[in-house]
């Protein structure tokens, strides 16, 4: 299955981002955002304009062969991030089209791509992606929707009859084209279905907690007949593989949603803290305000950003098999975005609890990002299983090599300690089959995300030569130290909690991870937090 996505050059990406900015500034002022949220209204006119002949923003996701712009991972990431800063509901409505189109890009034959992608491009069609079912959520393999082959006179398959229901489909009620995963005799397979096919119907929009401007609905297929060439790839049983390929890009997109929403919440908190006077001075002068509600979130969002940038450029470089990296990006960035948005309500006090200040809307909107495109727990399952195997296979080399590369750069000693300690922790856990306990495996997955994002941030900070370097360096030191201590303390807890290790083995573990040395990484952190707070203040002013 070939997918070439070199991506846009800087100038074209800049132009696309500027176009998006212009259109959202004009069409999505605060009053409109609040109204779409309150009335749960799909922004049909805005989406029509975005897909219309003048803007044609959907061409971004389409390959150049069919007249698209051929955006890559980096482009998808940046567009998703910027749109999420403005309104995550609208971002979801627009970018779900990219999700819907993706099975055709990764799984369609040349002819199918030419026909479907060509039409989507020319006609500006809204596309939806239908995988989830009422009884098949995280466990996609449990899907019940079936496609029965209809045979022609010669016994050849001429068409399929599809029956079943898909649940929680973004754009489900407003799309014209659907890519739907269904069970065929040869296994799960994607089909393209047009909305006006007899037997196809859509449910009422769901009443949701957040992203209320996006439409989410059931789709029902009751004896829907489609020609055999609507089967993507013209071969049964490729669907789960194609779905995994789709995740490679779309998990990065949802990571960017979490990141963009979190960044917006954080920026609003910094600006508010600088302006709001309590006890005779701006809140931002209170260390308990900055070091609790601002700095930790700035650090985690920078780490998320550094990691996502790394994954997107590796995707654009054509590197295959980045499933775990996509999961780490999604898990870490969406959890960081949620935490930052939650802190933003607190930072705004009572005003944060009102609609007018919008941070409570950002909080509700960003909540979905740890649920759709694979929940955080599903990401932890993927990360835990794969990293456990990888560390055992390389006898710890996977993480030790990361530590070595940082030491060679002459930076990030705390992060290097974290990476070495994680190798030791996974190997120690493996000796007594501890990762077979799902709780332990999830904790190891969480630590993998902490460490790998810290490694990405340390590399980015040292290579940076912009005015943000001091901020990035301080964030990298804080995140690296926190990751190291997290690995050591959590590792110790895992071993003790299991009752499988005697006191000598526990002591051996403490020595192997260099526990005492790791604790010392906290030295100087108070000053680092002050530096981050000061740098953010300058950035906002
Ligand atoms: C607003 C919205 C938009 C959506 N858009 C789309 C769309 O466009 N297309 C589409 O196909 N789907 C879409 N979805 C569906 C979404 O991807 C699923 O809701 C999600 O994958 C989780 O499935 P579920 O809701 O059935 O939860 P479940 O799978 O029932 O999970 C419930 C809880 O159990 C946990 N859990 C599940 N399995 C495990 C396990 N093995 N170990 C430990 N914990 C576990 C989960 O993490 C979660 O916390 C959307 C959902 C929403 C709410």
XYZ file of C-alpha atoms and ligand atoms in Angstrom:
594
model
C 0.000 0.000 0.000
C 1.708 3.154 -1.123
C 1.225 6.504 0.456
C 3.572 9.286 -0.516
C 3.120 12.468 1.414
C 6.152 14.632 1.040
C 4.114 17.608 2.165
C 3.884 21.291 1.345
C 6.767 23.699 1.134
C 6.976 26.344 3.873
C 5.516 29.061 1.686
C 2.431 27.069 0.693
C 1.819 25.925 4.267
C 2.146 29.537 5.424
C -0.365 30.583 2.785
C -2.846 27.877 3.851
C -2.518 28.860 7.519
C -3.002 32.517 6.644
C -6.118 31.690 4.582
C -7.537 29.714 7.487
C -6.799 32.576 9.853
C -8.508 35.094 7.588
C -11.624 33.005 7.114
C -11.976 32.038 10.787
C -11.393 35.607 11.960
C -14.135 36.783 9.641
C -16.603 33.990 10.306
C -15.849 32.813 13.837
C -15.864 35.775 16.173
C -16.538 35.185 19.849
C -20.284 35.687 19.530
C -20.504 33.096 16.743
C -18.351 30.583 18.627
C -20.526 30.878 21.718
C -23.694 30.652 19.657
C -22.579 27.528 17.756
C -21.667 25.927 21.067
C -24.834 26.885 22.919
C -27.197 25.882 20.103
C -25.113 22.878 19.033
C -25.226 24.236 15.513
C -23.134 22.817 12.676
C -21.452 25.765 10.874
C -22.787 24.780 7.447
C -22.066 28.107 5.733
C -18.508 28.247 7.007
C -17.813 24.649 5.970
C -19.403 25.314 2.558
C -17.107 28.291 2.113
C -14.059 26.295 3.167
C -14.910 23.552 0.659
C -16.153 25.948 -2.010
C -14.451 26.813 -5.313
C -12.802 29.960 -3.954
C -11.019 28.514 -0.933
C -11.027 24.761 -1.627
C -9.306 24.056 1.683
C -10.162 20.357 1.488
C -7.728 20.121 -1.443
C -5.106 20.184 1.272
C -5.776 16.542 2.173
C -5.993 15.261 -1.384
C -3.000 13.907 -3.325
C -1.532 15.965 -6.143
C -2.443 13.308 -8.779
C -6.112 14.199 -8.313
C -5.614 17.945 -8.191
C -5.017 18.197 -4.439
C -2.190 19.927 -2.591
C -0.772 16.681 -1.137
C -0.364 17.867 2.436
C 1.939 15.797 4.640
C 2.051 14.937 8.338
C 3.578 18.271 9.327
C 0.916 20.181 7.383
C -1.941 18.203 8.877
C -0.443 18.727 12.323
C -0.053 22.500 11.920
C -3.475 23.038 10.350
C -5.130 20.949 13.085
C -3.258 22.798 15.818
C -4.143 26.243 14.484
C -7.800 25.386 13.943
C -8.023 23.856 17.420
C -6.811 27.148 18.877
C -9.804 28.865 17.313
C -12.593 26.332 17.859
C -12.234 22.602 18.327
C -15.808 21.897 17.235
C -15.238 23.547 13.868
C -11.778 21.971 13.605
C -13.352 18.550 14.142
C -16.048 19.177 11.531
C -13.455 20.202 8.946
C -10.668 17.744 9.723
C -13.015 14.757 10.030
C -13.217 15.104 6.253
C -9.492 14.285 6.107
C -10.227 11.268 8.276
C -13.054 10.162 5.978
C -10.905 10.571 2.880
C -7.928 8.678 4.300
C -9.150 5.082 3.735
C -9.454 5.954 0.026
C -5.923 7.384 -0.009
C -4.354 4.446 1.797
C -6.550 1.678 0.408
C -8.055 2.696 -2.931
C -6.879 1.412 -6.300
C -5.591 3.992 -8.770
C -8.983 4.062 -10.458
C -10.874 4.378 -7.150
C -8.655 7.239 -6.051
C -9.081 9.002 -9.351
C -12.868 8.670 -9.226
C -13.669 9.287 -5.543
C -10.935 11.747 -4.633
C -11.487 13.566 -7.914
C -15.171 14.001 -7.109
C -14.524 15.001 -3.495
C -12.045 17.602 -4.721
C -14.187 19.025 -7.500
C -17.562 18.946 -5.778
C -16.301 19.906 -2.291
C -18.081 16.962 -0.687
C -18.229 16.353 3.069
C -16.882 12.902 3.910
C -17.426 10.902 7.113
C -15.494 7.962 8.556
C -17.625 5.144 9.915
C -15.848 2.556 12.024
C -17.341 2.622 15.545
C -20.490 0.592 16.236
C -22.758 0.403 19.271
C -20.984 -2.792 20.380
C -17.613 -2.230 18.710
C -15.909 0.809 20.208
C -12.325 0.324 21.334
C -12.518 -3.240 20.085
C -12.955 -2.499 16.389
C -12.616 -6.183 15.506
C -16.033 -6.855 17.084
C -17.888 -5.045 14.335
C -21.216 -6.524 13.261
C -22.104 -4.555 10.143
C -22.017 -7.059 7.294
C -21.626 -6.873 3.530
C -23.095 -9.893 1.751
C -21.770 -10.459 -1.774
C -24.359 -10.454 -4.571
C -23.343 -12.782 -7.371
C -23.781 -12.291 -11.113
C -24.676 -14.942 -13.671
C -21.109 -16.201 -13.925
C -20.765 -16.456 -10.138
C -18.695 -13.258 -9.969
C -19.357 -10.676 -7.232
C -21.205 -7.765 -8.801
C -22.348 -5.932 -5.684
C -22.615 -6.083 -1.871
C -25.662 -5.710 0.370
C -24.731 -3.903 3.587
C -26.655 -4.052 6.891
C -25.692 -2.515 10.216
C -25.355 0.601 12.345
C -22.403 2.884 12.957
C -22.264 4.927 16.146
C -20.903 8.431 16.942
C -19.944 9.320 13.378
C -18.516 12.822 13.015
C -20.305 14.595 10.128
C -22.609 11.533 10.126
C -25.683 13.698 9.636
C -24.204 16.141 7.121
C -21.857 14.147 4.871
C -22.437 13.164 1.265
C -19.843 10.359 1.177
C -19.010 7.749 3.839
C -16.054 5.402 4.171
C -17.408 2.553 6.250
C -15.685 -0.484 7.737
C -17.815 -3.623 7.452
C -17.449 -7.363 7.719
C -17.223 -9.303 4.423
C -16.711 -13.056 4.010
C -12.975 -12.298 3.556
C -12.759 -10.137 6.693
C -13.222 -6.457 7.632
C -13.168 -4.174 4.587
C -13.772 -0.504 3.778
C -16.554 0.516 1.399
C -17.420 3.905 -0.013
C -21.134 4.650 0.301
C -23.031 7.650 -1.010
C -25.630 9.157 1.240
C -28.452 8.958 -1.296
C -28.128 5.165 -1.698
C -31.496 3.502 -0.908
C -31.535 1.955 2.586
C -29.003 4.464 3.981
C -30.217 6.802 6.722
C -28.795 8.989 9.482
C -29.846 9.449 13.098
C -30.487 12.632 15.053
C -27.411 14.581 16.191
C -26.044 13.516 19.592
C -26.335 16.060 22.439
C -22.734 16.407 23.502
C -20.599 17.712 26.369
C -18.263 19.579 23.986
C -17.337 20.120 20.310
C -21.012 20.947 19.976
C -20.508 22.729 16.646
C -19.544 19.399 15.111
C -22.243 16.976 14.031
C -22.108 13.480 15.543
C -24.747 10.956 14.495
C -25.551 7.307 13.965
C -25.671 6.019 10.415
C -27.912 3.106 9.568
C -27.544 0.785 6.607
C -30.591 -1.328 5.916
C -30.055 -3.447 2.803
C -27.802 -0.811 1.212
C -26.623 -2.148 -2.148
C -23.341 -0.908 -3.577
C -21.484 -2.030 -6.734
C -18.508 -4.323 -6.058
C -16.073 -1.600 -7.062
C -17.040 0.388 -3.958
C -14.895 -2.068 -1.977
C -11.635 -0.175 -1.347
C -8.647 -1.992 -2.801
C -11.044 -4.392 -4.600
C -9.996 -7.106 -2.174
C -11.778 -8.272 0.961
C -10.087 -8.387 4.365
C -7.739 -5.392 4.090
C -9.852 -3.131 6.315
C -8.101 -3.445 9.678
C -4.736 -2.930 8.045
C -6.085 0.139 6.244
C -7.622 1.436 9.505
C -4.195 1.157 11.162
C -2.606 3.096 8.314
C -5.246 5.789 8.762
C -4.445 6.013 12.485
C -0.810 6.844 11.647
C -1.877 10.279 10.438
C -5.109 10.880 12.278
C -3.696 10.227 15.750
C -1.208 12.982 15.037
C -4.149 15.168 14.018
C -5.958 14.524 17.311
C -2.692 15.097 19.196
C -2.593 18.508 17.499
C -6.182 19.141 18.593
C -5.205 18.536 22.223
C -2.116 20.648 21.840
C -3.783 23.601 20.085
C -6.656 23.731 22.562
C -4.239 23.452 25.495
C -2.000 26.198 24.106
C -4.962 28.505 23.657
C -6.121 27.852 27.228
C -2.623 28.471 28.565
C -2.157 31.721 26.624
C -5.471 32.991 27.931
C -4.407 32.130 31.499
C -1.101 33.976 31.158
C -2.818 37.061 29.730
C -5.489 36.964 32.436
C -2.929 36.499 35.232
C -0.991 39.545 34.036
C -4.065 41.727 34.018
C -6.120 40.569 37.005
C -5.204 42.382 40.220
C -5.758 40.639 43.562
C -4.044 41.446 46.852
C -2.577 44.577 45.278
C -0.718 43.045 42.329
C -1.313 40.987 39.187
C -1.991 37.321 39.893
C 0.968 36.535 37.664
C 3.270 37.906 40.382
C 2.115 35.107 42.718
C 4.371 32.091 42.550
C 1.520 29.842 43.635
C -0.400 31.014 40.546
C 2.386 30.691 37.988
C 4.193 27.626 39.343
C 0.968 25.706 39.877
C -1.408 26.774 37.102
C 0.898 27.956 34.313
C 4.449 26.585 34.281
C 3.789 22.809 34.554
C 1.350 23.030 31.648
C 3.668 25.154 29.518
C 6.381 22.543 30.028
C 4.168 19.608 29.044
C 2.739 21.396 26.016
C 6.261 22.244 24.790
C 7.222 18.596 25.237
C 4.128 17.492 23.329
C 4.889 19.928 20.538
C 8.513 18.810 20.220
C 7.435 15.167 20.072
C 4.649 15.747 17.514
C 6.986 17.765 15.299
C 9.481 14.909 15.363
C 6.829 12.314 14.487
C 5.386 14.429 11.689
C 8.762 14.926 10.026
C 9.495 11.196 10.315
C 6.122 10.472 8.675
C 6.917 12.922 5.898
C 10.293 11.257 5.443
C 8.388 8.095 4.569
C 9.386 6.165 7.707
C 7.051 3.208 8.085
C 5.740 1.612 11.283
C 5.294 4.707 13.441
C 2.191 3.316 15.141
C 3.622 3.523 18.670
C 4.915 7.033 18.062
C 1.446 8.109 16.879
C 0.005 6.635 20.063
C 2.556 8.416 22.272
C 1.867 11.713 20.491
C -1.868 11.320 20.978
C -1.722 10.101 24.566
C 0.701 12.751 25.775
C -0.550 15.777 23.848
C -4.248 15.196 24.538
C -3.706 14.545 28.248
C -1.499 17.662 28.436
C -4.134 19.710 26.599
C -6.860 18.525 28.961
C -4.793 19.349 32.034
C -3.906 22.816 30.701
C -7.548 23.595 29.917
C -8.643 22.447 33.363
C -6.011 24.648 35.004
C -7.178 27.564 32.838
C -10.622 27.505 34.459
C -8.935 27.603 37.870
C -6.631 30.425 36.769
C -9.663 32.492 35.732
C -11.454 31.842 39.047
C -15.211 32.436 38.916
C -14.912 34.056 35.483
C -13.409 30.837 34.200
C -16.644 29.101 35.103
C -18.717 31.379 32.866
C -19.251 30.930 29.142
C -18.056 34.412 28.317
C -14.405 33.717 29.071
C -14.462 30.612 26.842
C -11.959 28.576 28.839
C -14.785 26.363 30.131
C -15.754 25.753 26.483
C -12.162 24.855 25.615
C -12.199 22.474 28.593
C -15.394 20.785 27.386
C -14.206 20.694 23.772
C -10.774 19.233 24.453
C -12.284 16.460 26.585
C -13.111 14.432 23.467
C -9.468 14.216 22.405
C -8.627 11.524 24.974
C -11.635 9.510 23.777
C -11.916 9.484 19.967
C -9.404 7.962 17.553
C -8.550 5.435 20.284
C -8.932 6.309 23.968
C -5.931 7.092 26.164
C -6.213 3.590 27.601
C -6.063 2.037 24.137
C -2.957 4.119 23.388
C -1.412 2.902 26.656
C -2.171 -0.664 25.625
C -0.414 -0.191 22.280
C 2.576 1.680 23.734
C 3.002 -0.710 26.672
C 2.902 -3.866 24.571
C 5.275 -2.622 21.894
C 7.804 -0.862 24.093
C 7.965 -3.830 26.473
C 8.813 -6.087 23.528
C 11.267 -3.615 22.047
C 13.193 -3.086 25.295
C 13.450 -6.827 25.930
C 14.506 -7.481 22.339
C 17.241 -4.822 22.486
C 18.182 -5.709 26.101
C 17.463 -2.092 27.071
C 19.366 -0.647 24.109
C 16.253 1.083 22.776
C 16.259 3.598 25.648
C 19.981 3.460 26.455
C 20.716 4.645 22.905
C 18.498 7.674 23.518
C 20.501 8.425 26.671
C 23.762 8.086 24.751
C 22.600 10.436 22.007
C 21.756 13.101 24.599
C 25.113 12.722 26.362
C 26.867 13.037 23.001
C 25.038 16.319 22.488
C 26.312 17.370 25.916
C 22.842 18.137 27.213
C 19.849 16.742 29.066
C 21.612 14.673 31.722
C 18.375 14.359 33.702
C 16.608 13.088 30.575
C 19.465 10.685 29.866
C 19.088 9.334 33.405
C 15.343 8.962 32.784
C 15.922 6.957 29.583
C 18.499 4.675 31.233
C 16.191 4.199 34.229
C 13.273 3.274 32.003
C 15.368 0.575 30.303
C 16.240 -0.837 33.762
C 12.629 -0.581 34.954
C 11.158 -2.443 31.996
C 13.857 -5.128 32.204
C 13.290 -5.529 35.966
C 9.531 -5.735 35.438
C 10.042 -8.279 32.665
C 11.986 -10.692 34.886
C 8.800 -11.405 36.866
C 6.354 -10.926 33.982
C 4.985 -7.796 35.656
C 3.814 -6.144 32.399
C 1.257 -8.948 32.103
C -0.631 -7.047 34.809
C -2.464 -4.442 32.760
C -2.104 -1.774 35.443
C 1.671 -2.179 35.435
C 1.784 -2.204 31.642
C -0.246 1.014 31.480
C 2.102 2.669 33.967
C 5.119 1.615 31.894
C 3.402 3.028 28.805
C 2.813 6.312 30.606
C 6.487 6.432 31.586
C 7.523 5.672 28.007
C 5.538 8.719 26.878
C 7.121 10.878 29.606
C 10.631 9.813 28.662
C 10.268 9.921 24.889
C 8.708 13.382 24.948
C 11.513 14.526 27.259
C 14.100 13.196 24.801
C 12.385 15.014 21.911
C 12.244 18.278 23.856
C 15.901 18.053 24.929
C 16.979 17.605 21.296
C 14.754 20.421 20.091
C 15.905 22.826 22.807
C 19.587 22.315 22.160
C 19.175 22.713 18.398
C 16.958 25.800 18.643
C 18.513 29.126 17.807
C 15.422 31.331 18.050
C 14.356 33.752 20.763
C 12.527 30.837 22.412
C 15.723 28.944 23.194
C 15.914 29.959 26.871
C 12.271 28.936 27.376
C 12.795 25.622 25.606
C 15.961 24.831 27.565
C 14.249 25.529 30.888
C 11.232 23.434 29.869
C 13.517 20.610 28.733
C 15.356 20.541 32.065
C 12.118 20.574 34.053
C 10.457 17.881 31.955
C 13.580 15.684 31.909
C 13.958 15.852 35.687
C 10.275 15.170 36.267
C 10.412 12.186 33.892
C 13.468 10.751 35.644
C 11.880 10.999 39.091
C 8.603 9.630 37.770
C 10.358 6.575 36.309
C 12.326 5.871 39.480
C 9.447 6.355 41.926
C 6.813 4.629 39.782
C 9.203 1.785 38.996
C 9.872 1.225 42.671
C 6.168 1.308 43.399
C 5.376 -1.197 40.643
C 7.925 -3.671 41.951
C 6.796 -3.294 45.562
C 3.092 -3.353 44.704
C 3.445 -6.701 42.941
C 4.873 -8.523 46.005
C 7.122 -10.416 43.578
C 10.483 -8.876 44.520
C 12.429 -9.454 47.742
C 14.313 -6.714 49.530
C 17.633 -7.546 47.791
C 15.998 -7.304 44.400
C 14.436 -3.969 45.336
C 17.825 -2.642 46.434
C 19.384 -3.906 43.208
C 16.723 -2.031 41.261
C 17.357 1.196 43.204
C 21.055 0.934 42.408
C 20.464 0.084 38.752
C 18.233 3.112 38.142
C 20.592 5.356 40.145
C 17.727 6.335 42.400
C 19.573 8.835 44.598
C 21.236 10.521 41.632
C 17.841 10.844 39.975
C 16.335 12.552 43.028
C 19.053 15.199 42.821
C 17.741 16.261 39.387
C 15.327 18.509 41.312
C 18.242 20.825 42.194
C 17.706 24.304 40.768
C 14.143 23.663 39.581
C 12.663 26.589 41.456
C 14.815 28.974 39.438
C 13.947 27.098 36.208
C 10.232 27.506 36.928
C 10.815 31.217 37.413
C 12.569 31.366 34.043
C 9.670 29.648 32.296
C 7.149 32.003 33.917
C 9.213 35.047 32.905
C 9.671 33.838 29.314
C 5.940 33.219 28.905
C 5.184 36.690 30.203
C 7.447 38.214 27.573
C 5.897 36.041 24.852
C 2.357 37.169 25.659
C 3.171 40.889 25.966
C -17.887 13.163 19.552
C -17.440 11.860 19.011
C -17.031 11.767 17.690
C -16.643 10.527 17.164
N -16.329 10.436 15.827
C -16.123 9.198 15.284
C -16.003 9.041 13.862
O -16.020 10.019 13.096
N -15.861 7.787 13.359
C -15.834 6.683 14.165
O -15.707 5.575 13.639
N -15.936 6.799 15.520
C -16.101 8.026 16.092
N -16.248 8.154 17.450
C -16.217 6.970 18.285
C -14.989 6.884 19.194
O -13.843 6.612 18.436
C -15.289 5.833 20.277
O -16.271 6.383 21.130
C -14.051 5.439 21.045
O -13.173 4.717 20.219
C -14.356 4.601 22.288
O -15.280 3.583 22.042
P -16.548 3.416 23.011
O -17.200 4.734 23.088
O -17.346 2.276 22.545
O -15.921 3.100 24.442
P -15.480 1.669 25.023
O -14.612 0.969 24.048
O -16.669 0.953 25.534
O -14.576 2.114 26.248
C -15.079 2.565 27.499
C -13.915 2.750 28.472
O -13.211 1.501 28.647
C -11.850 1.651 28.339
N -11.336 0.445 27.676
C -11.777 -0.100 26.516
N -11.045 -1.187 26.206
C -10.117 -1.324 27.173
C -9.065 -2.250 27.409
N -8.774 -3.242 26.568
N -8.324 -2.105 28.522
C -8.576 -1.107 29.391
N -9.549 -0.187 29.223
C -10.308 -0.298 28.128
C -11.804 2.836 27.372
O -10.529 3.433 27.347
C -12.862 3.741 27.975
O -12.322 4.447 29.046
C -16.606 9.387 18.004
C -16.993 9.495 19.343
C -17.420 10.701 19.841
C -17.882 10.769 21.271
